[in-house]
XYZ file of C-alpha atoms in Angstrom:
292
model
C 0.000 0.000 0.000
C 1.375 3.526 -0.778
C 0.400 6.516 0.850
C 1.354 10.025 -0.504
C 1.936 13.235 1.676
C -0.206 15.326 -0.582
C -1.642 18.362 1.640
C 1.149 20.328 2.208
C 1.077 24.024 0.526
C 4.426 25.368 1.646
C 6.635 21.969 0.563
C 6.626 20.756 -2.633
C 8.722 18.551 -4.471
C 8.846 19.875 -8.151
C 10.967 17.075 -9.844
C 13.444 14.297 -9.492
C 15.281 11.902 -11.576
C 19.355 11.035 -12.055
C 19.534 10.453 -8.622
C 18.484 13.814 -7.527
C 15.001 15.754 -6.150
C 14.717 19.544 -6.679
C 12.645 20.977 -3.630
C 10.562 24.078 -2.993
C 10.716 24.661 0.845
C 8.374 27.512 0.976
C 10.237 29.778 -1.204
C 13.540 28.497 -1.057
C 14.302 25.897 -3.656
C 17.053 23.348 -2.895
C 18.670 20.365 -4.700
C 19.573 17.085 -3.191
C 20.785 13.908 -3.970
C 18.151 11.020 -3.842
C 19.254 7.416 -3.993
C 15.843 6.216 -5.069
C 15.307 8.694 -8.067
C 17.148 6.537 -10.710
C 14.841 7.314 -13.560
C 15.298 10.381 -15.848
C 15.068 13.394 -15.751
C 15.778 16.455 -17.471
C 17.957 18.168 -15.307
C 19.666 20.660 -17.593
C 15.893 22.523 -17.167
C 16.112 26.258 -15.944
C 13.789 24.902 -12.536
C 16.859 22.667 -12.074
C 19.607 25.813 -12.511
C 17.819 28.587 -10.728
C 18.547 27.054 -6.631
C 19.575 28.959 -3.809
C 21.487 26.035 -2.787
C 22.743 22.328 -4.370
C 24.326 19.482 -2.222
C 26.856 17.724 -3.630
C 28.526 14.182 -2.238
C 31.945 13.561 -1.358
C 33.606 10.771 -2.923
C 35.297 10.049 0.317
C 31.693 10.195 2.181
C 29.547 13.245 3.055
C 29.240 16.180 1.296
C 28.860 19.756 1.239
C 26.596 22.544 0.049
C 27.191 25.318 -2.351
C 25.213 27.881 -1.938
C 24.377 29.780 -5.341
C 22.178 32.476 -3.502
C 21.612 33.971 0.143
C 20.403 31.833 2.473
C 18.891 32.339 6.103
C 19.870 30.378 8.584
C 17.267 28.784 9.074
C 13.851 29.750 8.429
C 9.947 28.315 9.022
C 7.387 26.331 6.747
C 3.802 25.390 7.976
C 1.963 22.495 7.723
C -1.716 22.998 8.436
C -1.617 24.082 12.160
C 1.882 23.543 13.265
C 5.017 25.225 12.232
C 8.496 24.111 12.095
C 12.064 25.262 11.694
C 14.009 24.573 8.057
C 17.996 24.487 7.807
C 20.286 22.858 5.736
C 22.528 20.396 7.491
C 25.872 18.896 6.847
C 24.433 15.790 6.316
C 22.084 17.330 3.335
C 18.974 16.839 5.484
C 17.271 19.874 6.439
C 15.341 18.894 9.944
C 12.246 17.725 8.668
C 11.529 14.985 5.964
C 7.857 16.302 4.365
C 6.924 12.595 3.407
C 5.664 11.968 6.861
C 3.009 14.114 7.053
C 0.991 10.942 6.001
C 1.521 9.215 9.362
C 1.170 12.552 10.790
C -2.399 12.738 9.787
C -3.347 9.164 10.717
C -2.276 9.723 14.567
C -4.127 13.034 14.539
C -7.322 11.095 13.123
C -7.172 8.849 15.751
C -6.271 10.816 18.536
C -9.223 13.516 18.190
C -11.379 10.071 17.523
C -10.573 8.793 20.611
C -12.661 9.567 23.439
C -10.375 8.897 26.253
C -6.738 9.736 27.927
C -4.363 9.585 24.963
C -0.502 8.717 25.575
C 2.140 9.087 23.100
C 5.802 7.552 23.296
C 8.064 8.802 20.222
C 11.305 6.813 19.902
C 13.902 8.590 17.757
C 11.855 11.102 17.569
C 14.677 13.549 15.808
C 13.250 17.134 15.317
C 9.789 16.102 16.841
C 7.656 16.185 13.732
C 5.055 13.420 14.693
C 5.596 14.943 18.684
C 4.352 18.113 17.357
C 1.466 16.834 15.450
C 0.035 14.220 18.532
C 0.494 16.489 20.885
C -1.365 19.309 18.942
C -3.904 16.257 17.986
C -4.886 16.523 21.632
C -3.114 14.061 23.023
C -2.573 14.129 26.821
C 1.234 13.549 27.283
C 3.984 12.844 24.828
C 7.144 11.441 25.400
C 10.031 12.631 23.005
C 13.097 10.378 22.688
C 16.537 10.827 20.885
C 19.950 10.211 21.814
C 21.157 13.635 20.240
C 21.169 16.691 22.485
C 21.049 18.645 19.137
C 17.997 17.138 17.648
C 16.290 17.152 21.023
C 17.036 20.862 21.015
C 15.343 21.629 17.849
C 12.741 20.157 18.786
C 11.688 21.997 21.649
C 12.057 25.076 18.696
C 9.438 23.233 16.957
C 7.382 23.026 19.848
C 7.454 26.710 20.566
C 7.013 27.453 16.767
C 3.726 25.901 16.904
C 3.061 27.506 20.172
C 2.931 24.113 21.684
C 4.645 24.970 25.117
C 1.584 24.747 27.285
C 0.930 20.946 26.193
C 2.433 17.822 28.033
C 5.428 17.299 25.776
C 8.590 15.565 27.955
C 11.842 15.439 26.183
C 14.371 13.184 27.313
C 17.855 12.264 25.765
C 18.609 8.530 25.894
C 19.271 5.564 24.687
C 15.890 4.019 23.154
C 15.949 0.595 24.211
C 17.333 1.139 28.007
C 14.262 4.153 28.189
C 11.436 1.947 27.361
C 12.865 -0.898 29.962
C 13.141 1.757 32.367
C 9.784 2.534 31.587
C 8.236 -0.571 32.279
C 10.021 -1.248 35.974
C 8.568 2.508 36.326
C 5.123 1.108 35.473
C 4.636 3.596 33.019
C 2.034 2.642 29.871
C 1.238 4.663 26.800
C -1.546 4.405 24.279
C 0.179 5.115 21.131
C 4.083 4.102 20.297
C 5.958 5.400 16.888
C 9.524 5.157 16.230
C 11.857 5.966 12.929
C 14.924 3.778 13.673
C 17.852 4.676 11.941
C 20.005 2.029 9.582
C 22.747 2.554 12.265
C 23.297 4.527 15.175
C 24.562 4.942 18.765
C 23.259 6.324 21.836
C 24.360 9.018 24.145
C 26.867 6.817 25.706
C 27.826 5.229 22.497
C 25.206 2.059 22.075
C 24.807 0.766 18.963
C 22.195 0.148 17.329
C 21.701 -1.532 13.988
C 18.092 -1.825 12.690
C 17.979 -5.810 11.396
C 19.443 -7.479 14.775
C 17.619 -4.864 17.228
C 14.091 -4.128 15.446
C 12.224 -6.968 16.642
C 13.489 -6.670 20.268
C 12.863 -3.017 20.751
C 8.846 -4.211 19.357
C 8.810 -6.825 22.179
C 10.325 -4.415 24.740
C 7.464 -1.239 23.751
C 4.804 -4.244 23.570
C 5.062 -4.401 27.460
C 4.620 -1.048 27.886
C 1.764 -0.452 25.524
C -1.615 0.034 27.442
C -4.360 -2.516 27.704
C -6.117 -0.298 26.066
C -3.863 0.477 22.586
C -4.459 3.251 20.169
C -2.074 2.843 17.566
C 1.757 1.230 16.657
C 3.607 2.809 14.220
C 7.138 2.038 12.615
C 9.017 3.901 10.320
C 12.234 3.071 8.278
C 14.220 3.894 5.708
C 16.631 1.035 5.364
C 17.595 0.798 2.060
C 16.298 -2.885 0.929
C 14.376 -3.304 3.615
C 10.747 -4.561 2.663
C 7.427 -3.275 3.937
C 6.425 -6.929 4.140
C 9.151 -7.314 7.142
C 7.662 -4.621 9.247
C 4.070 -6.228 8.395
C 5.636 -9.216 9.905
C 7.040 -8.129 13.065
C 3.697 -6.461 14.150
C 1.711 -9.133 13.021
C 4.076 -11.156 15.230
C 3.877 -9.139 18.404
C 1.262 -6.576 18.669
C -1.264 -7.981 16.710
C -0.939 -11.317 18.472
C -1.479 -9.827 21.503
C -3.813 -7.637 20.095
C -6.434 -9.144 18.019
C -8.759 -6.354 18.135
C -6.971 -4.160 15.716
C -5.161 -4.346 12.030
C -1.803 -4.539 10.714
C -1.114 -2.539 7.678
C 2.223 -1.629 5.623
C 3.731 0.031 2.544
C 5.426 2.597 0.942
C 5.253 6.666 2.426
C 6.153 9.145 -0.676
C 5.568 12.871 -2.011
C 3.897 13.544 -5.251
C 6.616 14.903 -8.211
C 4.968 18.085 -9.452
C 6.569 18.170 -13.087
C 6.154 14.757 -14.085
C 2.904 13.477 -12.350
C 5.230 10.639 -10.357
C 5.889 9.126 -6.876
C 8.773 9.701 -5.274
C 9.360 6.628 -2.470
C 10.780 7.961 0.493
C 10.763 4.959 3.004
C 7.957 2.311 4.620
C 5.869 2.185 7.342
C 4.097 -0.710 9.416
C 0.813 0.048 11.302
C -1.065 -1.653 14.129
C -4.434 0.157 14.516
C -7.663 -0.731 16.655
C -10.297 -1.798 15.155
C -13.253 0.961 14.372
């Protein structure tokens, strides 16, 4: 199943191809490689000259931007009610990846459906996108996890973009998997659970983490601190070769066994090309979901 992030106004991706996507981030337009867009693409076009900004890979790893026009530092695009800060990094992302406004939307839906006490535990939760948008949603208390200070940081800028700062939002820099074991000898239970694992990573005292061997254990370890009553299970990932079907797997394995009053979806997540009427895939996503 694919779902498309097709509402936003000030995002928009206007083509990609040759390994590339050209990007309109409110008014800024930026160009960045994308390992997915293999097809062509005609990017000798004056859209694909005219950028404030193009990054460009290192053959020794990394990269670097050249910037062809002023740039801010940073600077804000909206997305329906909440608002959040845009800035090219050194590692060509810019602190917000548009695609998952789809999952976004599906939390919202079902926290403002939900008639009770609503939860929310975001693991690698990077700039605090899906925070932002669940806490906003109405839920009662969410819990914001990364292991970088940095990311953490920017996203309590989010959350005062969006004039959040009233709401129950906790942030807390940790490891993932040693916070949600803590969290069960704490007692502590939360309706909703969402994480975007990296490929690779370490925590703030240098854990590692790599997606394949750990996935199915951090599941089991959030499964015993999901609430008798659940709302929703959500995993994101952008492992390259990594199916859809896998995540489908693992929650069919573990949340919808114990569970059986709710769904188990998965697919693609990806942003509508403006120029040539395409998809462009931008990761998967595997959903547990109680039943209606």
């Amino acid at each position: 199943m694919k779902k498309c992030a097709t509402h936003w106004k000030d995002y928009e991706c206007i083509d990609a191809g040759n390994g590339e996507k050209l990007e309109r981030w409110k008014n800024i337009i930026l160009r960045r490689p994308d390992p997915q867009a293999v097809w062509l693409a005609d990017t000798s076009s004056k859209e694909w000259k005219n950028t404030h900004a193009i990054y460009h890979r290192s053959k020794q790893g990394g990269g670097s931007w050249d910037f062809k026009k002023d740039l801010p530092e940073y600077w804000t695009i909206d997305y329906k009610e909440l608002t959040f800060k845009v800035s090219p990094t050194g590692f060509k992302h810019t602190g917000l990846f548009p695609e998952q406004a789809v999952n976004w939307d599906w939390m919202q839906e079902a926290i403002r459906n939900s008639h009770s006490e609503v939860r929310v535990l975001n693991l690698f939760a990077y700039t605090g996108g899906a925070t932002m948008a669940c806490s906003s949603a109405g839920a009662s208390e969410v819990v914001h996890v990364d292991a970088s200070k940095g990311m953490v940081q920017w996203a309590k800028e989010n959350m005062a973009l969006s004039h959040l700062e009233n709401n129950t939002i906790r942030f807390i820099v940790d490891d993932v998997l040693k916070f949600v074991q803590r969290e069960k000898r704490r007692g502590h239970t939360y309706h909703g659970i969402l994480m975007d694992p990296p490929s690779y990573g370490r925590g703030p005292n240098g854990e590692m983490w790599k997606l394949e061997e750990q996935i199915t254990e951090l599941v089991s370890a959030c499964l015993e601190i999901l609430d008798d009553e659940p709302l929703f299970f959500l995993v994101n990932s952008y492992t390259t070769g990594f199916s859809s079907t896998v995540l489908e797997n693992i929650l069919s394995t573990t949340v919808l066994k114990r569970f059986p009053n709710g769904k188990v979806e998965a697919g693609e997540v990806g942003l509508p090309i403006t120029r040539e009427n395409l998809t462009l895939p931008c990761g998967i996503y595997g959903r547990w979901i109680k039943n209606d």
